[in-house]
PDB file of C-alpha atoms in Angstrom:
ATOM      1  CA  MET A   1       0.000   0.000   0.000  1.00 48.00           C
ATOM      2  CA  PHE A   2       2.788   2.365   1.000  1.00 44.00           C
ATOM      3  CA  ARG A   3       4.798   1.403  -2.098  1.00 48.00           C
ATOM      4  CA  SER A   4       1.749   1.904  -4.315  1.00 51.00           C
ATOM      5  CA  ALA A   5       1.123   5.386  -2.885  1.00 52.00           C
ATOM      6  CA  LEU A   6       4.831   6.230  -3.265  1.00 46.00           C
ATOM      7  CA  SER A   7       4.801   5.027  -6.868  1.00 57.00           C
ATOM      8  CA  ILE A   8       1.782   7.202  -7.658  1.00 56.00           C
ATOM      9  CA  LYS A   9       3.476  10.222  -6.062  1.00 56.00           C
ATOM     10  CA  MET A  10       6.684   9.559  -7.968  1.00 56.00           C
ATOM     11  CA  TRP A  11       4.735   9.156 -11.205  1.00 54.00           C
ATOM     12  CA  PHE A  12       2.811  12.394 -10.558  1.00 54.00           C
ATOM     13  CA  LEU A  13       6.018  14.242  -9.677  1.00 57.00           C
ATOM     14  CA  GLY A  14       7.669  12.933 -12.831  1.00 56.00           C
ATOM     15  CA  LEU A  15       4.688  14.057 -14.870  1.00 57.00           C
ATOM     16  CA  LEU A  16       4.925  17.555 -13.380  1.00 59.00           C
ATOM     17  CA  LEU A  17       8.677  17.706 -14.068  1.00 62.00           C
ATOM     18  CA  THR A  18       8.155  16.520 -17.622  1.00 64.00           C
ATOM     19  CA  ALA A  19       5.404  19.076 -18.198  1.00 58.00           C
ATOM     20  CA  GLY A  20       7.540  21.818 -16.650  1.00 60.00           C
ATOM     21  CA  LEU A  21      10.555  20.935 -18.773  1.00 58.00           C
ATOM     22  CA  GLY A  22       8.323  20.794 -21.844  1.00 61.00           C
ATOM     23  CA  ALA A  23       6.904  24.234 -21.106  1.00 58.00           C
ATOM     24  CA  VAL A  24      10.374  25.703 -20.553  1.00 55.00           C
ATOM     25  CA  PHE A  25      11.641  24.061 -23.750  1.00 56.00           C
ATOM     26  CA  TYR A  26       8.634  25.357 -25.709  1.00 55.00           C
ATOM     27  CA  LEU A  27       9.040  28.903 -24.399  1.00 58.00           C
ATOM     28  CA  PHE A  28      12.750  28.813 -25.221  1.00 58.00           C
ATOM     29  CA  LEU A  29      12.079  27.645 -28.767  1.00 57.00           C
ATOM     30  CA  PHE A  30       9.182  30.108 -29.229  1.00 55.00           C
ATOM     31  CA  ARG A  31      11.173  33.074 -28.016  1.00 57.00           C
ATOM     32  CA  GLY A  32      14.174  32.010 -30.065  1.00 54.00           C
ATOM     33  CA  ALA A  33      12.009  31.637 -33.169  1.00 54.00           C
ATOM     34  CA  GLU A  34      10.321  34.979 -32.462  1.00 55.00           C
ATOM     35  CA  SER A  35      13.699  36.684 -32.039  1.00 60.00           C
ATOM     36  CA  THR A  36      15.002  35.084 -35.238  1.00 67.00           C
ATOM     37  CA  THR A  37      11.877  36.098 -37.156  1.00 63.00           C
ATOM     38  CA  THR A  38      12.130  39.671 -35.872  1.00 60.00           C
ATOM     39  CA  GLN A  39      15.797  39.834 -36.835  1.00 65.00           C
ATOM     40  CA  HIS A  40      15.045  38.489 -40.322  1.00 65.00           C
ATOM     41  CA  LEU A  41      12.276  41.083 -40.707  1.00 60.00           C
ATOM     42  CA  LEU A  42      14.572  43.903 -39.627  1.00 65.00           C
ATOM     43  CA  ASN A  43      17.331  42.699 -41.947  1.00 65.00           C
ATOM     44  CA  ARG A  44      14.868  42.554 -44.843  1.00 65.00           C
ATOM     45  CA  LYS A  45      13.603  46.059 -44.092  1.00 64.00           C
ATOM     46  CA  GLN A  46      17.165  47.357 -43.925  1.00 66.00           C
ATOM     47  CA  ILE A  47      17.901  45.864 -47.332  1.00 63.00           C
ATOM     48  CA  ILE A  48      14.734  47.443 -48.761  1.00 59.00           C
ATOM     49  CA  ALA A  49      15.562  50.797 -47.146  1.00 62.00           C
ATOM     50  CA  ARG A  50      19.067  50.781 -48.619  1.00 63.00           C
ATOM     51  CA  ALA A  51      17.723  49.819 -52.036  1.00 59.00           C
ATOM     52  CA  GLN A  52      15.053  52.518 -52.010  1.00 63.00           C
ATOM     53  CA  THR A  53      17.536  55.111 -50.772  1.00 66.00           C
ATOM     54  CA  SER A  54      19.817  54.144 -53.634  1.00 72.00           C
ATOM     55  CA  ASN A  55      16.901  54.493 -56.069  1.00 73.00           C
ATOM     56  CA  VAL A  56      16.048  57.989 -54.818  1.00 80.00           C
ATOM     57  CA  THR A  57      19.707  59.010 -54.993  1.00 82.00           C
ATOM     58  CA  SER A  58      20.060  57.622 -58.513  1.00 85.00           C
ATOM     59  CA  PHE A  59      16.933  59.464 -59.660  1.00 87.00           C
ATOM     60  CA  PHE A  60      18.221  62.830 -58.441  1.00 88.00           C
ATOM     61  CA  GLU A  61      21.680  62.190 -59.865  1.00 91.00           C
ATOM     62  CA  VAL A  62      20.280  61.442 -63.322  1.00 92.00           C
ATOM     63  CA  PHE A  63      17.662  64.209 -63.170  1.00 93.00           C
ATOM     64  CA  GLY A  64      20.089  66.780 -61.788  1.00 93.00           C
ATOM     65  CA  GLY A  65      22.715  65.868 -64.376  1.00 94.00           C
ATOM     66  CA  SER A  66      20.158  66.234 -67.157  1.00 95.00           C
ATOM     67  CA  LEU A  67      19.127  69.660 -65.853  1.00 95.00           C
ATOM     68  CA  ALA A  68      22.749  70.787 -65.582  1.00 95.00           C
ATOM     69  CA  VAL A  69      23.299  69.893 -69.250  1.00 95.00           C
ATOM     70  CA  LEU A  70      20.175  71.835 -70.241  1.00 95.00           C
ATOM     71  CA  ALA A  71      21.366  74.897 -68.304  1.00 94.00           C
ATOM     72  CA  GLN A  72      24.555  74.983 -70.381  1.00 94.00           C
ATOM     73  CA  LEU A  73      22.784  75.123 -73.760  1.00 94.00           C
ATOM     74  CA  SER A  74      23.317  78.343 -75.699  1.00 91.00           C
ATOM     75  CA  SER A  75      19.532  78.762 -75.975  1.00 92.00           C
ATOM     76  CA  MET A  76      19.365  79.336 -72.204  1.00 92.00           C
ATOM     77  CA  GLU A  77      21.480  82.438 -72.717  1.00 87.00           C
ATOM     78  CA  ARG A  78      19.449  83.799 -75.636  1.00 87.00           C
ATOM     79  CA  ARG A  79      15.981  83.485 -74.033  1.00 88.00           C
ATOM     80  CA  ASP A  80      14.161  83.115 -77.359  1.00 89.00           C
ATOM     81  CA  ALA A  81      11.797  80.652 -79.100  1.00 90.00           C
ATOM     82  CA  LYS A  82      14.531  77.987 -79.123  1.00 94.00           C
ATOM     83  CA  THR A  83      14.746  78.325 -75.336  1.00 93.00           C
ATOM     84  CA  VAL A  84      11.047  77.572 -74.984  1.00 92.00           C
ATOM     85  CA  HIS A  85      11.441  74.599 -77.319  1.00 94.00           C
ATOM     86  CA  ASP A  86      14.318  73.179 -75.279  1.00 95.00           C
ATOM     87  CA  LEU A  87      12.363  73.607 -72.038  1.00 94.00           C
ATOM     88  CA  ASP A  88       9.396  71.810 -73.601  1.00 94.00           C
ATOM     89  CA  VAL A  89      11.629  68.961 -74.780  1.00 95.00           C
ATOM     90  CA  PHE A  90      13.079  68.587 -71.280  1.00 95.00           C
ATOM     91  CA  VAL A  91       9.609  68.330 -69.730  1.00 94.00           C
ATOM     92  CA  GLU A  92       8.497  65.862 -72.397  1.00 94.00           C
ATOM     93  CA  GLN A  93      11.510  63.637 -71.717  1.00 93.00           C
ATOM     94  CA  TRP A  94      10.485  63.345 -68.065  1.00 93.00           C
ATOM     95  CA  ARG A  95       6.719  63.269 -68.520  1.00 92.00           C
ATOM     96  CA  ASP A  96       6.405  59.481 -68.272  1.00 90.00           C
ATOM     97  CA  SER A  97       8.079  59.470 -64.857  1.00 88.00           C
ATOM     98  CA  GLU A  98       5.002  61.310 -63.502  1.00 89.00           C
ATOM     99  CA  LEU A  99       7.331  62.906 -60.959  1.00 90.00           C
ATOM    100  CA  VAL A 100       8.227  66.144 -62.738  1.00 92.00           C
ATOM    101  CA  GLY A 101       5.808  69.069 -62.780  1.00 91.00           C
ATOM    102  CA  GLY A 102       7.725  71.492 -64.961  1.00 92.00           C
ATOM    103  CA  ILE A 103      10.758  73.706 -65.388  1.00 94.00           C
ATOM    104  CA  THR A 104      11.315  77.446 -64.987  1.00 93.00           C
ATOM    105  CA  LEU A 105      14.005  79.849 -66.156  1.00 95.00           C
ATOM    106  CA  THR A 106      14.615  83.037 -64.168  1.00 95.00           C
ATOM    107  CA  ASP A 107      16.614  86.173 -64.831  1.00 94.00           C
ATOM    108  CA  ARG A 108      19.565  87.243 -62.701  1.00 94.00           C
ATOM    109  CA  ASN A 109      17.182  88.772 -60.140  1.00 95.00           C
ATOM    110  CA  GLY A 110      15.140  85.630 -59.656  1.00 93.00           C
ATOM    111  CA  LEU A 111      12.070  86.689 -61.668  1.00 94.00           C
ATOM    112  CA  VAL A 112      10.504  83.912 -63.756  1.00 93.00           C
ATOM    113  CA  GLN A 113      10.902  84.697 -67.464  1.00 93.00           C
ATOM    114  CA  LEU A 114      10.060  81.395 -69.137  1.00 92.00           C
ATOM    115  CA  ASN A 115       8.589  78.095 -68.094  1.00 90.00           C
ATOM    116  CA  SER A 116       7.248  74.806 -69.366  1.00 92.00           C
ATOM    117  CA  ASN A 117       5.097  72.236 -67.592  1.00 88.00           C
ATOM    118  CA  VAL A 118       3.197  69.012 -68.177  1.00 86.00           C
ATOM    119  CA  LEU A 119      -0.096  70.840 -68.846  1.00 83.00           C
ATOM    120  CA  GLY A 120       1.376  73.372 -71.247  1.00 80.00           C
ATOM    121  CA  THR A 121       0.281  76.424 -69.224  1.00 78.00           C
ATOM    122  CA  LEU A 122       2.372  79.571 -68.860  1.00 78.00           C
ATOM    123  CA  ASP A 123       3.094  81.330 -65.580  1.00 77.00           C
ATOM    124  CA  VAL A 124       5.746  84.039 -65.459  1.00 83.00           C
ATOM    125  CA  GLY A 125       6.641  87.034 -63.313  1.00 83.00           C
ATOM    126  CA  ALA A 126       6.854  85.358 -59.904  1.00 86.00           C
ATOM    127  CA  SER A 127       9.970  85.952 -57.823  1.00 91.00           C
ATOM    128  CA  LEU A 128      12.086  83.022 -56.657  1.00 92.00           C
ATOM    129  CA  ALA A 129      14.897  85.187 -55.329  1.00 92.00           C
ATOM    130  CA  ASP A 130      14.414  84.039 -51.736  1.00 92.00           C
ATOM    131  CA  ARG A 131      14.622  80.308 -52.475  1.00 92.00           C
ATOM    132  CA  ASP A 132      17.684  78.431 -51.226  1.00 91.00           C
ATOM    133  CA  TYR A 133      18.489  77.100 -54.698  1.00 93.00           C
ATOM    134  CA  PHE A 134      18.500  80.607 -56.227  1.00 94.00           C
ATOM    135  CA  LEU A 135      20.848  81.900 -53.536  1.00 93.00           C
ATOM    136  CA  TRP A 136      23.093  78.896 -54.176  1.00 93.00           C
ATOM    137  CA  ALA A 137      23.026  79.416 -57.956  1.00 92.00           C
ATOM    138  CA  LYS A 138      23.692  83.148 -57.633  1.00 90.00           C
ATOM    139  CA  ASN A 139      26.832  82.434 -55.621  1.00 90.00           C
ATOM    140  CA  SER A 140      27.937  79.585 -57.851  1.00 85.00           C
ATOM    141  CA  SER A 141      30.847  80.167 -60.180  1.00 77.00           C
ATOM    142  CA  GLU A 142      30.876  76.838 -61.971  1.00 80.00           C
ATOM    143  CA  GLU A 143      28.759  75.451 -64.799  1.00 85.00           C
ATOM    144  CA  GLY A 144      27.589  71.854 -64.857  1.00 88.00           C
ATOM    145  CA  LYS A 145      26.522  71.766 -61.201  1.00 92.00           C
ATOM    146  CA  TYR A 146      23.063  71.187 -59.795  1.00 94.00           C
ATOM    147  CA  PHE A 147      21.427  71.716 -56.420  1.00 93.00           C
ATOM    148  CA  VAL A 148      18.602  69.815 -54.720  1.00 91.00           C
ATOM    149  CA  GLY A 149      16.701  72.327 -52.613  1.00 89.00           C
ATOM    150  CA  GLN A 150      14.577  72.030 -49.509  1.00 87.00           C
ATOM    151  CA  PRO A 151      10.991  70.819 -50.109  1.00 88.00           C
ATOM    152  CA  VAL A 152       8.775  73.893 -50.559  1.00 86.00           C
ATOM    153  CA  ASN A 153       5.251  74.849 -51.588  1.00 87.00           C
ATOM    154  CA  SER A 154       5.312  75.621 -55.290  1.00 86.00           C
ATOM    155  CA  ARG A 155       4.457  79.202 -56.243  1.00 81.00           C
ATOM    156  CA  LEU A 156       3.537  78.698 -59.883  1.00 73.00           C
ATOM    157  CA  GLY A 157       2.628  76.362 -62.704  1.00 74.00           C
ATOM    158  CA  THR A 158       0.760  73.082 -62.462  1.00 77.00           C
ATOM    159  CA  THR A 159       2.274  72.345 -59.037  1.00 80.00           C
ATOM    160  CA  GLU A 160       1.211  75.642 -57.428  1.00 80.00           C
ATOM    161  CA  GLY A 161       0.391  75.032 -53.773  1.00 83.00           C
ATOM    162  CA  GLN A 162       1.856  71.517 -53.821  1.00 83.00           C
ATOM    163  CA  LEU A 163       4.957  70.335 -52.000  1.00 88.00           C
ATOM    164  CA  ILE A 164       7.844  69.950 -54.431  1.00 90.00           C
ATOM    165  CA  VAL A 165      11.551  69.226 -54.315  1.00 91.00           C
ATOM    166  CA  PRO A 166      13.245  71.863 -56.505  1.00 94.00           C
ATOM    167  CA  VAL A 167      16.314  70.897 -58.505  1.00 95.00           C
ATOM    168  CA  ALA A 168      18.266  73.835 -59.914  1.00 95.00           C
ATOM    169  CA  ALA A 169      21.277  74.624 -62.082  1.00 96.00           C
ATOM    170  CA  PRO A 170      22.877  78.052 -62.679  1.00 96.00           C
ATOM    171  CA  VAL A 171      22.790  79.674 -66.101  1.00 95.00           C
ATOM    172  CA  PHE A 172      25.679  81.859 -67.251  1.00 94.00           C
ATOM    173  CA  GLN A 173      26.025  84.344 -70.091  1.00 89.00           C
ATOM    174  CA  LYS A 174      29.589  85.072 -71.136  1.00 86.00           C
ATOM    175  CA  GLY A 175      30.804  83.848 -67.780  1.00 86.00           C
ATOM    176  CA  GLU A 176      28.360  85.986 -65.779  1.00 90.00           C
ATOM    177  CA  PHE A 177      25.428  84.650 -63.779  1.00 93.00           C
ATOM    178  CA  SER A 178      22.213  85.288 -65.725  1.00 93.00           C
ATOM    179  CA  GLY A 179      19.635  83.208 -63.879  1.00 94.00           C
ATOM    180  CA  VAL A 180      18.697  79.737 -62.761  1.00 95.00           C
ATOM    181  CA  ALA A 181      16.934  76.814 -64.407  1.00 96.00           C
ATOM    182  CA  VAL A 182      14.818  75.079 -61.780  1.00 95.00           C
ATOM    183  CA  ALA A 183      12.644  72.005 -62.209  1.00 95.00           C
ATOM    184  CA  SER A 184      10.010  70.734 -59.784  1.00 93.00           C
ATOM    185  CA  VAL A 185       9.853  67.151 -58.540  1.00 93.00           C
ATOM    186  CA  LYS A 186       6.475  66.393 -56.947  1.00 92.00           C
ATOM    187  CA  LEU A 187       7.072  65.144 -53.408  1.00 87.00           C
ATOM    188  CA  ARG A 188       3.965  62.962 -52.926  1.00 87.00           C
ATOM    189  CA  PRO A 189       4.472  60.777 -56.043  1.00 88.00           C
ATOM    190  CA  LEU A 190       8.167  60.581 -55.193  1.00 86.00           C
ATOM    191  CA  THR A 191       7.494  59.185 -51.725  1.00 81.00           C
ATOM    192  CA  GLU A 192       4.765  56.859 -52.977  1.00 82.00           C
ATOM    193  CA  ARG A 193       7.073  55.368 -55.587  1.00 81.00           C
ATOM    194  CA  TYR A 194      10.290  55.022 -53.626  1.00 77.00           C
ATOM    195  CA  LEU A 195       9.499  55.057 -49.910  1.00 73.00           C
ATOM    196  CA  ASN A 196       6.205  53.249 -49.260  1.00 71.00           C
ATOM    197  CA  LEU A 197       7.882  49.828 -49.510  1.00 67.00           C
ATOM    198  CA  MET A 198       9.865  50.718 -46.396  1.00 66.00           C
ATOM    199  CA  LYS A 199       6.719  50.858 -44.263  1.00 66.00           C
ATOM    200  CA  ILE A 200       6.162  47.971 -41.851  1.00 63.00           C
ATOM    201  CA  SER A 201       2.759  49.328 -40.782  1.00 65.00           C
ATOM    202  CA  ASP A 202       0.552  52.395 -41.236  1.00 71.00           C
ATOM    203  CA  ARG A 203       2.248  53.912 -38.193  1.00 73.00           C
ATOM    204  CA  THR A 204       5.695  53.766 -39.776  1.00 70.00           C
ATOM    205  CA  GLU A 205       7.170  57.217 -40.362  1.00 73.00           C
ATOM    206  CA  ILE A 206       9.881  57.913 -42.931  1.00 70.00           C
ATOM    207  CA  TYR A 207      12.179  60.918 -42.850  1.00 70.00           C
ATOM    208  CA  LEU A 208      14.174  62.187 -45.835  1.00 65.00           C
ATOM    209  CA  ILE A 209      17.567  63.552 -44.828  1.00 66.00           C
ATOM    210  CA  ASP A 210      20.802  64.353 -46.628  1.00 60.00           C
ATOM    211  CA  SER A 211      23.851  62.067 -46.833  1.00 55.00           C
TER     212      SER A 211
END
């Protein structure tokens, strides 16, 4: 009788130990798997973030380089019908990207003289003299450079009132600063195309900063 009761107690104790060890083992494996899954997710997001950052950088490098070439054309100095044609061609080349709103050419004082945009409307006379890209261009002494400005609310054209990222290049006439060619990149389509894949959830926030 005593041995039978002892055997039952030993069996029950063994069952408890087995269950306890099983629970500990399960929690260890679960937490390890959870940690591994989280790490894999973070690694994947880091890879996506780097790739998307590279895509944004590449876009601005190509777009800025293209604008810098345009700013060096002799038509930019003359400010005639050929200038308008070249501005239109530039906009048409970037139309399919759906990121570019238009391009503007100012005089040396920052007043808009000519422009071209995706809707073909004209909007001249506005002053851009206080923009960071104009101040940069005015103090620039070298052709073939471009500048990506701070996101701003557009003052004219088809993007008026919208947030844009201005990309600008200085224009020179006989070695003297004569104005700036500035093109608008629409910020919302830019973020939707290149940055939304970085989001883990709707609460994810993405910040654009420099290098």
